[in-house]
Amino acid sequence: MNEPQPVTAQEFRRLCEFLYRRTGLVFTEAKRYYVERRVIDRIEATGAISFADYFALLRSDVRGEIEQFINAFTVNETYFYREDHQLRCLTNDLLPERTQLKARGQTIRIWSVPCATGEEPYSIAIWLLENWPEVDGYDVEIVGSDIDTRVLQAAAAGVFGKRALMRLSEDLIAKYFVPLDEDRWTILDDLKASIRFTPVNLVESGETRPHGQFDVIFCRNVLIYFDDASRRMAAENLYETLAPGGFICLGHTESMSRISSLFEARRFGDAIVYQRPREDGHA
């Protein structure tokens, strides 16, 4: 079979526009090779004979190709205890403030979005078990969501390699993981069962709204891939999925203050986070 031809400038624009409309992700000419390589892979995988043939297949969503196309463009670089200063802030400041409004036994909801292959939501669960004395006093619900359905399957399987575990101590690995071989570990079944994984597109309110409202949202290092319009849409959807007085943690290079005026910045000892104002108008 002949190697598919590189996409033309017009085809590149059509692809980027299609991806943007579906996901809010922005790819410019600087990312041309990245886009082209993944499109060629999908042309080969589907057996399409040309770009035009593949694009027709994509638009008609034959065999769920839109999902496969989107999966090919997501970035899933992560590891356990990444940006752990925010985890310290979670147990030192955010949860104590949220639990002032709740009776013991009530539900604390935490959302990791995008969750990639599960390192972040599992990190949150382990951190709470290790560092929050009140963990057994509340019904803690952790949800991990991502637009990439492949990584959600990997997250639910809970199998990780050395690089994913590089920030964890040997004691933590021994306590919460079971070795499969020299290079892979699986997380304990009880932890695996405690986290729910769901597909979600942050720029589609019809997909975010059914998740309800959360006390804390971790939404790190995804808004940087959006343009201004998509960021505002995502911010509005995140605002609606935060309980009044709830908090959102972004990546260290991201600032909600430059995106939306809906949130109030809160500076704690370990991190700057963003809060949905309470209904009484107070932070």
mmCIF file of N, CA and C in Angstrom, residues 58-151:
data_model
loop_
_atom_site.group_PDB
_atom_site.id
_atom_site.type_symbol
_atom_site.label_atom_id
_atom_site.label_comp_id
_atom_site.label_asym_id
_atom_site.label_seq_id
_atom_site.Cartn_x
_atom_site.Cartn_y
_atom_site.Cartn_z
ATOM 1 N N LEU A 58 -14.603 10.627 8.227
ATOM 2 C CA LEU A 58 -14.583 11.293 9.525
ATOM 3 C C LEU A 58 -15.880 12.063 9.762
ATOM 4 N N ARG A 59 -16.289 12.866 8.813
ATOM 5 C CA ARG A 59 -17.483 13.695 8.989
ATOM 6 C C ARG A 59 -18.747 12.857 9.152
ATOM 7 N N SER A 60 -18.772 11.675 8.523
ATOM 8 C CA SER A 60 -19.950 10.813 8.664
ATOM 9 C C SER A 60 -19.838 9.899 9.880
ATOM 10 N N ASP A 61 -18.680 9.979 10.561
ATOM 11 C CA ASP A 61 -18.443 9.223 11.805
ATOM 12 C C ASP A 61 -18.597 7.714 11.600
ATOM 13 N N VAL A 62 -18.080 7.216 10.487
ATOM 14 C CA VAL A 62 -18.122 5.779 10.222
ATOM 15 C C VAL A 62 -17.303 5.041 11.281
ATOM 16 N N ARG A 63 -17.885 4.016 11.877
ATOM 17 C CA ARG A 63 -17.247 3.201 12.910
ATOM 18 C C ARG A 63 -16.691 4.046 14.061
ATOM 19 N N GLY A 64 -17.385 5.125 14.396
ATOM 20 C CA GLY A 64 -16.962 5.958 15.524
ATOM 21 C C GLY A 64 -15.633 6.653 15.292
ATOM 22 N N GLU A 65 -15.359 7.050 14.041
ATOM 23 C CA GLU A 65 -14.056 7.615 13.721
ATOM 24 C C GLU A 65 -13.805 8.955 14.397
ATOM 25 N N ILE A 66 -14.849 9.728 14.669
ATOM 26 C CA ILE A 66 -14.641 11.015 15.349
ATOM 27 C C ILE A 66 -13.971 10.793 16.705
ATOM 28 N N GLU A 67 -14.438 9.807 17.440
ATOM 29 C CA GLU A 67 -13.838 9.502 18.749
ATOM 30 C C GLU A 67 -12.375 9.112 18.591
ATOM 31 N N GLN A 68 -12.067 8.266 17.595
ATOM 32 C CA GLN A 68 -10.688 7.849 17.370
ATOM 33 C C GLN A 68 -9.816 9.030 16.934
ATOM 34 N N PHE A 69 -10.374 9.906 16.117
ATOM 35 C CA PHE A 69 -9.662 11.097 15.656
ATOM 36 C C PHE A 69 -9.316 12.009 16.827
ATOM 37 N N ILE A 70 -10.268 12.268 17.690
ATOM 38 C CA ILE A 70 -10.033 13.116 18.854
ATOM 39 C C ILE A 70 -9.008 12.474 19.779
ATOM 40 N N ASN A 71 -9.130 11.168 19.994
ATOM 41 C CA ASN A 71 -8.176 10.467 20.858
ATOM 42 C C ASN A 71 -6.733 10.656 20.377
ATOM 43 N N ALA A 72 -6.554 10.733 19.065
ATOM 44 C CA ALA A 72 -5.204 10.832 18.499
ATOM 45 C C ALA A 72 -4.534 12.165 18.815
ATOM 46 N N PHE A 73 -5.317 13.171 19.244
ATOM 47 C CA PHE A 73 -4.764 14.514 19.423
ATOM 48 C C PHE A 73 -4.646 14.940 20.879
ATOM 49 N N THR A 74 -4.978 14.087 21.810
ATOM 50 C CA THR A 74 -4.907 14.484 23.206
ATOM 51 C C THR A 74 -3.510 14.235 23.764
ATOM 52 N N VAL A 75 -3.120 15.041 24.755
ATOM 53 C CA VAL A 75 -1.805 14.958 25.392
ATOM 54 C C VAL A 75 -2.000 14.383 26.791
ATOM 55 N N ASN A 76 -1.299 13.302 27.107
ATOM 56 C CA ASN A 76 -1.568 12.581 28.358
ATOM 57 C C ASN A 76 -0.324 12.378 29.215
ATOM 58 N N GLU A 77 0.539 13.379 29.265
ATOM 59 C CA GLU A 77 1.768 13.298 30.051
ATOM 60 C C GLU A 77 1.447 13.592 31.520
ATOM 61 N N THR A 78 1.672 12.616 32.389
ATOM 62 C CA THR A 78 1.380 12.838 33.804
ATOM 63 C C THR A 78 2.072 11.779 34.654
ATOM 64 N N TYR A 79 2.028 11.961 35.967
ATOM 65 C CA TYR A 79 2.622 11.003 36.899
ATOM 66 C C TYR A 79 2.023 11.269 38.280
ATOM 67 N N PHE A 80 2.223 10.351 39.214
ATOM 68 C CA PHE A 80 1.661 10.482 40.553
ATOM 69 C C PHE A 80 2.321 11.641 41.308
ATOM 70 N N TYR A 81 1.489 12.325 42.114
ATOM 71 C CA TYR A 81 1.920 13.442 42.979
ATOM 72 C C TYR A 81 2.497 14.603 42.176
ATOM 73 N N ARG A 82 2.042 14.774 40.948
ATOM 74 C CA ARG A 82 2.459 15.931 40.147
ATOM 75 C C ARG A 82 1.883 17.202 40.776
ATOM 76 N N GLU A 83 2.693 18.264 40.843
ATOM 77 C CA GLU A 83 2.283 19.529 41.462
ATOM 78 C C GLU A 83 1.659 19.268 42.836
ATOM 79 N N ASP A 84 2.432 18.568 43.701
ATOM 80 C CA ASP A 84 1.885 18.148 44.989
ATOM 81 C C ASP A 84 1.662 19.306 45.961
ATOM 82 N N HIS A 85 2.153 20.504 45.630
ATOM 83 C CA HIS A 85 1.827 21.658 46.476
ATOM 84 C C HIS A 85 0.317 21.900 46.485
ATOM 85 N N GLN A 86 -0.361 21.568 45.384
ATOM 86 C CA GLN A 86 -1.821 21.724 45.362
ATOM 87 C C GLN A 86 -2.501 20.658 46.217
ATOM 88 N N LEU A 87 -1.901 19.481 46.300
ATOM 89 C CA LEU A 87 -2.452 18.456 47.187
ATOM 90 C C LEU A 87 -2.305 18.882 48.648
ATOM 91 N N ARG A 88 -1.181 19.515 48.980
ATOM 92 C CA ARG A 88 -1.030 20.046 50.351
ATOM 93 C C ARG A 88 -2.075 21.116 50.620
ATOM 94 N N CYS A 89 -2.307 21.965 49.630
ATOM 95 C CA CYS A 89 -3.328 23.007 49.781
ATOM 96 C C CYS A 89 -4.710 22.377 49.958
ATOM 97 N N LEU A 90 -4.958 21.286 49.255
ATOM 98 C CA LEU A 90 -6.243 20.601 49.359
ATOM 99 C C LEU A 90 -6.544 20.201 50.797
ATOM 100 N N THR A 91 -5.581 19.551 51.455
ATOM 101 C CA THR A 91 -5.836 19.048 52.810
ATOM 102 C C THR A 91 -5.598 20.103 53.888
ATOM 103 N N ASN A 92 -4.711 21.062 53.631
ATOM 104 C CA ASN A 92 -4.441 22.096 54.643
ATOM 105 C C ASN A 92 -5.485 23.199 54.660
ATOM 106 N N ASP A 93 -6.059 23.516 53.482
ATOM 107 C CA ASP A 93 -6.897 24.713 53.383
ATOM 108 C C ASP A 93 -8.264 24.481 52.747
ATOM 109 N N LEU A 94 -8.284 23.836 51.573
ATOM 110 C CA LEU A 94 -9.531 23.773 50.819
ATOM 111 C C LEU A 94 -10.572 22.889 51.506
ATOM 112 N N LEU A 95 -10.188 21.686 51.871
ATOM 113 C CA LEU A 95 -11.159 20.783 52.506
ATOM 114 C C LEU A 95 -11.590 21.271 53.895
ATOM 115 N N PRO A 96 -10.687 21.789 54.737
ATOM 116 C CA PRO A 96 -11.156 22.352 56.001
ATOM 117 C C PRO A 96 -12.189 23.461 55.816
ATOM 118 N N GLU A 97 -12.013 24.278 54.776
ATOM 119 C CA GLU A 97 -12.990 25.345 54.526
ATOM 120 C C GLU A 97 -14.312 24.774 54.035
ATOM 121 N N ARG A 98 -14.239 23.775 53.150
ATOM 122 C CA ARG A 98 -15.475 23.181 52.634
ATOM 123 C C ARG A 98 -16.235 22.426 53.722
ATOM 124 N N THR A 99 -15.519 21.731 54.600
ATOM 125 C CA THR A 99 -16.198 20.920 55.620
ATOM 126 C C THR A 99 -16.816 21.770 56.721
ATOM 127 N N GLN A 100 -16.454 23.047 56.791
ATOM 128 C CA GLN A 100 -17.146 23.943 57.724
ATOM 129 C C GLN A 100 -18.623 24.074 57.363
ATOM 130 N N LEU A 101 -18.945 23.819 56.092
ATOM 131 C CA LEU A 101 -20.314 23.974 55.607
ATOM 132 C C LEU A 101 -21.068 22.653 55.567
ATOM 133 N N LYS A 102 -20.417 21.575 55.983
ATOM 134 C CA LYS A 102 -21.025 20.242 55.869
ATOM 135 C C LYS A 102 -21.002 19.530 57.222
ATOM 136 N N ALA A 103 -22.017 18.718 57.449
ATOM 137 C CA ALA A 103 -22.028 17.860 58.629
ATOM 138 C C ALA A 103 -21.193 16.620 58.344
ATOM 139 N N ARG A 104 -20.626 16.041 59.386
ATOM 140 C CA ARG A 104 -19.868 14.806 59.200
ATOM 141 C C ARG A 104 -20.767 13.750 58.560
ATOM 142 N N GLY A 105 -20.188 13.006 57.645
ATOM 143 C CA GLY A 105 -20.950 11.993 56.930
ATOM 144 C C GLY A 105 -21.469 12.468 55.589
ATOM 145 N N GLN A 106 -21.488 13.789 55.375
ATOM 146 C CA GLN A 106 -21.949 14.300 54.085
ATOM 147 C C GLN A 106 -20.874 14.085 53.011
ATOM 148 N N THR A 107 -21.248 14.319 51.768
ATOM 149 C CA THR A 107 -20.374 14.009 50.638
ATOM 150 C C THR A 107 -19.458 15.175 50.284
ATOM 151 N N ILE A 108 -18.188 14.860 50.097
ATOM 152 C CA ILE A 108 -17.206 15.781 49.526
ATOM 153 C C ILE A 108 -16.913 15.280 48.120
ATOM 154 N N ARG A 109 -17.131 16.126 47.109
ATOM 155 C CA ARG A 109 -16.946 15.698 45.716
ATOM 156 C C ARG A 109 -15.730 16.411 45.116
ATOM 157 N N ILE A 110 -14.848 15.619 44.514
ATOM 158 C CA ILE A 110 -13.623 16.134 43.895
ATOM 159 C C ILE A 110 -13.569 15.634 42.455
ATOM 160 N N TRP A 111 -13.272 16.553 41.527
ATOM 161 C CA TRP A 111 -13.258 16.212 40.098
ATOM 162 C C TRP A 111 -11.875 16.447 39.538
ATOM 163 N N SER A 112 -11.323 15.449 38.882
ATOM 164 C CA SER A 112 -10.065 15.554 38.150
ATOM 165 C C SER A 112 -10.378 15.528 36.666
ATOM 166 N N VAL A 113 -10.154 16.687 35.982
ATOM 167 C CA VAL A 113 -10.515 16.788 34.574
ATOM 168 C C VAL A 113 -9.545 17.748 33.870
ATOM 169 N N PRO A 114 -8.799 17.314 32.885
ATOM 170 C CA PRO A 114 -8.731 15.957 32.363
ATOM 171 C C PRO A 114 -7.895 15.075 33.278
ATOM 172 N N CYS A 115 -8.245 13.800 33.345
ATOM 173 C CA CYS A 115 -7.587 12.893 34.283
ATOM 174 C C CYS A 115 -6.543 12.021 33.611
ATOM 175 N N ALA A 116 -6.441 12.076 32.278
ATOM 176 C CA ALA A 116 -5.498 11.250 31.521
ATOM 177 C C ALA A 116 -5.621 9.792 31.955
ATOM 178 N N THR A 117 -4.498 9.135 32.225
ATOM 179 C CA THR A 117 -4.520 7.710 32.534
ATOM 180 C C THR A 117 -4.739 7.416 34.016
ATOM 181 N N GLY A 118 -5.183 8.409 34.764
ATOM 182 C CA GLY A 118 -5.647 8.168 36.127
ATOM 183 C C GLY A 118 -4.700 8.533 37.245
ATOM 184 N N GLU A 119 -3.472 8.957 36.915
ATOM 185 C CA GLU A 119 -2.513 9.260 37.974
ATOM 186 C C GLU A 119 -3.022 10.343 38.921
ATOM 187 N N GLU A 120 -3.676 11.368 38.380
ATOM 188 C CA GLU A 120 -4.128 12.456 39.256
ATOM 189 C C GLU A 120 -5.249 12.039 40.209
ATOM 190 N N PRO A 121 -6.354 11.467 39.740
ATOM 191 C CA PRO A 121 -7.393 11.084 40.711
ATOM 192 C C PRO A 121 -6.913 10.037 41.714
ATOM 193 N N TYR A 122 -6.075 9.089 41.282
ATOM 194 C CA TYR A 122 -5.537 8.121 42.232
ATOM 195 C C TYR A 122 -4.594 8.814 43.222
ATOM 196 N N SER A 123 -3.829 9.807 42.756
ATOM 197 C CA SER A 123 -2.964 10.578 43.652
ATOM 198 C C SER A 123 -3.782 11.281 44.728
ATOM 199 N N ILE A 124 -4.907 11.855 44.310
ATOM 200 C CA ILE A 124 -5.778 12.544 45.268
ATOM 201 C C ILE A 124 -6.260 11.564 46.328
ATOM 202 N N ALA A 125 -6.680 10.382 45.897
ATOM 203 C CA ALA A 125 -7.176 9.384 46.844
ATOM 204 C C ALA A 125 -6.092 8.968 47.828
ATOM 205 N N ILE A 126 -4.885 8.691 47.324
ATOM 206 C CA ILE A 126 -3.783 8.281 48.201
ATOM 207 C C ILE A 126 -3.404 9.413 49.148
ATOM 208 N N TRP A 127 -3.328 10.629 48.616
ATOM 209 C CA TRP A 127 -2.965 11.777 49.446
ATOM 210 C C TRP A 127 -3.966 11.973 50.591
ATOM 211 N N LEU A 128 -5.246 11.846 50.291
ATOM 212 C CA LEU A 128 -6.257 12.007 51.340
ATOM 213 C C LEU A 128 -6.107 10.928 52.412
ATOM 214 N N LEU A 129 -5.892 9.694 51.996
ATOM 215 C CA LEU A 129 -5.729 8.603 52.962
ATOM 216 C C LEU A 129 -4.503 8.820 53.843
ATOM 217 N N GLU A 130 -3.474 9.433 53.288
ATOM 218 C CA GLU A 130 -2.221 9.609 54.021
ATOM 219 C C GLU A 130 -2.156 10.906 54.817
ATOM 220 N N ASN A 131 -2.901 11.926 54.389
ATOM 221 C CA ASN A 131 -2.657 13.270 54.940
ATOM 222 C C ASN A 131 -3.886 14.006 55.463
ATOM 223 N N TRP A 132 -5.066 13.423 55.358
ATOM 224 C CA TRP A 132 -6.264 14.123 55.842
ATOM 225 C C TRP A 132 -6.911 13.297 56.952
ATOM 226 N N PRO A 133 -6.734 13.692 58.188
ATOM 227 C CA PRO A 133 -7.280 12.922 59.310
ATOM 228 C C PRO A 133 -8.792 12.747 59.256
ATOM 229 N N GLU A 134 -9.488 13.641 58.540
ATOM 230 C CA GLU A 134 -10.944 13.601 58.490
ATOM 231 C C GLU A 134 -11.477 12.710 57.375
ATOM 232 N N VAL A 135 -10.594 12.004 56.685
ATOM 233 C CA VAL A 135 -10.999 11.275 55.480
ATOM 234 C C VAL A 135 -12.119 10.273 55.749
ATOM 235 N N ASP A 136 -12.122 9.662 56.921
ATOM 236 C CA ASP A 136 -13.165 8.679 57.228
ATOM 237 C C ASP A 136 -14.441 9.321 57.756
ATOM 238 N N GLY A 137 -14.395 10.624 58.000
ATOM 239 C CA GLY A 137 -15.563 11.305 58.542
ATOM 240 C C GLY A 137 -16.534 11.799 57.492
ATOM 241 N N TYR A 138 -16.153 11.693 56.208
ATOM 242 C CA TYR A 138 -16.991 12.186 55.121
ATOM 243 C C TYR A 138 -17.055 11.139 54.008
ATOM 244 N N ASP A 139 -18.092 11.236 53.220
ATOM 245 C CA ASP A 139 -18.247 10.370 52.049
ATOM 246 C C ASP A 139 -17.527 11.060 50.889
ATOM 247 N N VAL A 140 -16.287 10.655 50.631
ATOM 248 C CA VAL A 140 -15.471 11.312 49.606
ATOM 249 C C VAL A 140 -15.718 10.642 48.255
ATOM 250 N N GLU A 141 -16.157 11.437 47.291
ATOM 251 C CA GLU A 141 -16.398 10.946 45.930
ATOM 252 C C GLU A 141 -15.403 11.618 44.995
ATOM 253 N N ILE A 142 -14.608 10.815 44.289
ATOM 254 C CA ILE A 142 -13.631 11.325 43.327
ATOM 255 C C ILE A 142 -14.029 10.847 41.937
ATOM 256 N N VAL A 143 -14.127 11.788 41.011
ATOM 257 C CA VAL A 143 -14.478 11.473 39.625
ATOM 258 C C VAL A 143 -13.322 11.915 38.740
ATOM 259 N N GLY A 144 -12.918 11.048 37.830
ATOM 260 C CA GLY A 144 -11.905 11.390 36.846
ATOM 261 C C GLY A 144 -12.537 11.414 35.464
ATOM 262 N N SER A 145 -12.303 12.484 34.699
ATOM 263 C CA SER A 145 -12.929 12.612 33.374
ATOM 264 C C SER A 145 -11.900 13.058 32.348
ATOM 265 N N ASP A 146 -12.144 12.670 31.098
ATOM 266 C CA ASP A 146 -11.248 13.048 30.014
ATOM 267 C C ASP A 146 -12.017 12.935 28.699
ATOM 268 N N ILE A 147 -11.564 13.662 27.688
ATOM 269 C CA ILE A 147 -12.187 13.566 26.370
ATOM 270 C C ILE A 147 -11.692 12.333 25.623
ATOM 271 N N ASP A 148 -10.521 11.809 26.029
ATOM 272 C CA ASP A 148 -9.887 10.673 25.358
ATOM 273 C C ASP A 148 -10.390 9.366 25.972
ATOM 274 N N THR A 149 -11.155 8.615 25.210
ATOM 275 C CA THR A 149 -11.749 7.389 25.747
ATOM 276 C C THR A 149 -10.713 6.290 25.964
ATOM 277 N N ARG A 150 -9.600 6.327 25.233
ATOM 278 C CA ARG A 150 -8.550 5.318 25.423
ATOM 279 C C ARG A 150 -7.912 5.463 26.803
ATOM 280 N N VAL A 151 -7.614 6.703 27.193
ATOM 281 C CA VAL A 151 -6.948 6.872 28.481
ATOM 282 C C VAL A 151 -7.897 6.558 29.638
#
